[in-house]
Amino acid sequence: MNCIKCRAEIPAGGIFCPFCGKKQIKEPRKALKRANGTGTVYKLQGRRRRPWVAARNRTILGYYETKTAALECLNRLAGREISERYNMTFEEVFDAWKTEHYQTLTASGRSQYDISFQVFSGLHKKKFRDLRTADFQTALEPHMGKKHSTVSKYKQLITQMSKWAIREELLTTNFASFVRLPEQVKQEKEIFSDTDIQRLEQNGSETAKIILMLIYTGMRIGELFALTLDDYHGRYVVGGEKTEAGRNRVIPICPEGRGYFQYFAEQATGAQLLSGYAGQHTPNNFRRRDYYPLLNKLEIARKTPHATRHTYASRARKAGMPPEVLQKILGHADYHTTASIYVHTDVEELLRAVEV
């Protein structure tokens, strides 16, 4: 055989050339050592689907099928600070997220997120950065038979958490945003008819008065029960809840309803406007023990208290109230909510619209 460098004839099987000293066996080139602080890639022993590990600052960044994929992970994170936060679980991300987000929520809003959190109990101990759309979708599958609005709340939680994780550089993509929800079937909400309102006025009970107060202001039931005497100003009240647009807004009282507000203002025994009411003083108890029993007694079709708000919006639109005014009274951030959910059109109105 000949030397690969000087071409002199050397004994077969020789490792080095006796003339020029060149090593005759080619060895694979060693990978260049990565700069300090940029991380490392190593291979785990045994038969594994993802044997290659990318790590930095003693924090494992991920497991990969190939060395190239592990190196790409390090390159993506170049220049970014890596800490144990990078390996936060679903549960840990939720705790960190809610510490910030819950400060702006009501007790009811916090409760809804807590319920949504339990829906994803199977993911609580998993690293949040490892979760993908399929993981979230699988967790939601048992709940797909529920109302669209309910499942939408569940998705809202993981979407908000993912946004937080992206801000904290745990993620680069909001995989929760790709989750599919059950098809939304829009159902027409019932409203109180003129006959229903006439029956309530004829009844004259304090419970009937409260229902009419809701109908003549468009207030939410919780907003009405939260009013104080200081919030009452004769022809209007100042109150509201839920959104920024809904809080501390001026709510006019229709002339037909002003007498009912005056009645309770005169009957008040405490700071609350309805403190003198002889029935239940919390929205849930009022709904169950006072509201529904009175509807049954007056033979009015069962409707939720929120139907009073729908009734107000529809009556206001028929009376020609400008859309932007109705939006402010109801406390909506945009008119789309007012028009698509709270405004109702009856058959007679549709027929009149096409007559010339």
Short mmCIF file of N, CA, C and O in Angstrom, two decimals, residues 1 11 21 23 50 60 62 65 76 85 115 145 163 193 207 218 221 236 248-249 251 260 264 273 348:
data_model
loop_
_atom_site.label_atom_id
_atom_site.label_comp_id
_atom_site.label_asym_id
_atom_site.label_seq_id
_atom_site.Cartn_x
_atom_site.Cartn_y
_atom_site.Cartn_z
N MET A 1 0.84 -1.20 0.00
CA MET A 1 0.00 0.00 0.00
C MET A 1 0.87 1.25 0.00
O MET A 1 2.06 1.20 0.38
N PRO A 11 4.43 -0.96 4.47
CA PRO A 11 3.86 -2.29 4.73
C PRO A 11 2.33 -2.24 4.87
O PRO A 11 1.78 -1.26 5.40
N GLY A 21 5.65 9.93 8.49
CA GLY A 21 4.96 9.91 9.78
C GLY A 21 3.46 10.13 9.73
O GLY A 21 2.81 10.24 10.77
N LYS A 23 -0.43 9.56 9.70
CA LYS A 23 -1.33 8.50 10.14
C LYS A 23 -2.19 8.08 8.98
O LYS A 23 -2.78 8.91 8.28
N ARG A 50 -36.47 9.26 22.18
CA ARG A 50 -35.84 10.58 22.14
C ARG A 50 -34.61 10.56 23.07
O ARG A 50 -34.67 11.04 24.20
N ILE A 60 -32.71 20.95 32.06
CA ILE A 60 -33.00 20.18 30.85
C ILE A 60 -34.05 20.94 30.03
O ILE A 60 -35.14 21.24 30.52
N GLY A 62 -35.11 19.85 26.89
CA GLY A 62 -35.95 18.95 26.12
C GLY A 62 -35.23 17.69 25.70
O GLY A 62 -34.00 17.59 25.80
N GLU A 65 -35.23 13.33 19.17
CA GLU A 65 -34.92 12.10 18.45
C GLU A 65 -33.53 12.14 17.83
O GLU A 65 -32.88 11.11 17.67
N ARG A 76 -32.15 28.10 19.26
CA ARG A 76 -33.35 28.94 19.39
C ARG A 76 -33.33 29.74 20.68
O ARG A 76 -33.85 30.85 20.75
N ARG A 85 -37.97 28.07 35.82
CA ARG A 85 -39.27 28.50 35.30
C ARG A 85 -39.54 27.88 33.93
O ARG A 85 -40.70 27.68 33.56
N ILE A 115 -62.89 26.51 38.25
CA ILE A 115 -63.62 25.35 37.71
C ILE A 115 -62.96 24.89 36.41
O ILE A 115 -62.76 23.69 36.18
N GLY A 145 -70.02 18.02 25.02
CA GLY A 145 -71.48 18.00 25.00
C GLY A 145 -72.10 19.17 25.74
O GLY A 145 -73.32 19.37 25.69
N LYS A 163 -50.65 32.75 26.71
CA LYS A 163 -50.17 34.11 26.46
C LYS A 163 -49.17 34.52 27.53
O LYS A 163 -48.16 35.16 27.25
N SER A 193 -93.40 39.55 27.73
CA SER A 193 -94.36 40.17 26.82
C SER A 193 -95.09 41.30 27.53
O SER A 193 -95.00 41.46 28.76
N THR A 207 -91.92 41.54 45.32
CA THR A 207 -91.14 40.75 44.35
C THR A 207 -91.45 41.21 42.93
O THR A 207 -90.54 41.36 42.10
N GLY A 218 -82.95 47.64 32.73
CA GLY A 218 -82.01 46.78 32.01
C GLY A 218 -80.83 46.35 32.88
O GLY A 218 -79.83 45.84 32.36
N ILE A 221 -79.31 41.46 37.72
CA ILE A 221 -79.91 41.26 39.04
C ILE A 221 -78.90 41.57 40.14
O ILE A 221 -79.24 42.16 41.17
N TYR A 236 -82.52 58.35 37.97
CA TYR A 236 -81.47 57.42 37.51
C TYR A 236 -80.70 56.88 38.71
O TYR A 236 -80.83 57.39 39.84
N ASN A 248 -69.93 51.52 37.41
CA ASN A 248 -70.19 52.93 37.77
C ASN A 248 -70.77 53.73 36.60
O ASN A 248 -70.34 54.85 36.32
N ARG A 249 -71.75 53.15 35.93
CA ARG A 249 -72.37 53.84 34.80
C ARG A 249 -73.69 54.47 35.25
O ARG A 249 -74.32 54.01 36.22
N ILE A 251 -77.48 54.85 34.90
CA ILE A 251 -78.55 53.99 34.38
C ILE A 251 -79.88 54.72 34.57
O ILE A 251 -80.40 54.82 35.70
N TYR A 260 -91.36 52.47 41.71
CA TYR A 260 -90.88 51.27 42.43
C TYR A 260 -89.56 51.57 43.14
O TYR A 260 -89.33 51.11 44.26
N PHE A 264 -88.88 51.57 47.42
CA PHE A 264 -87.85 50.88 48.20
C PHE A 264 -86.89 51.85 48.88
O PHE A 264 -86.35 51.55 49.95
N LEU A 273 -80.30 49.90 48.87
CA LEU A 273 -81.59 50.38 48.39
C LEU A 273 -82.71 49.39 48.71
O LEU A 273 -83.82 49.78 49.06
N GLU A 348 -94.49 40.51 14.20
CA GLU A 348 -95.24 41.68 13.73
C GLU A 348 -94.31 42.79 13.26
O GLU A 348 -94.57 43.47 12.27
#
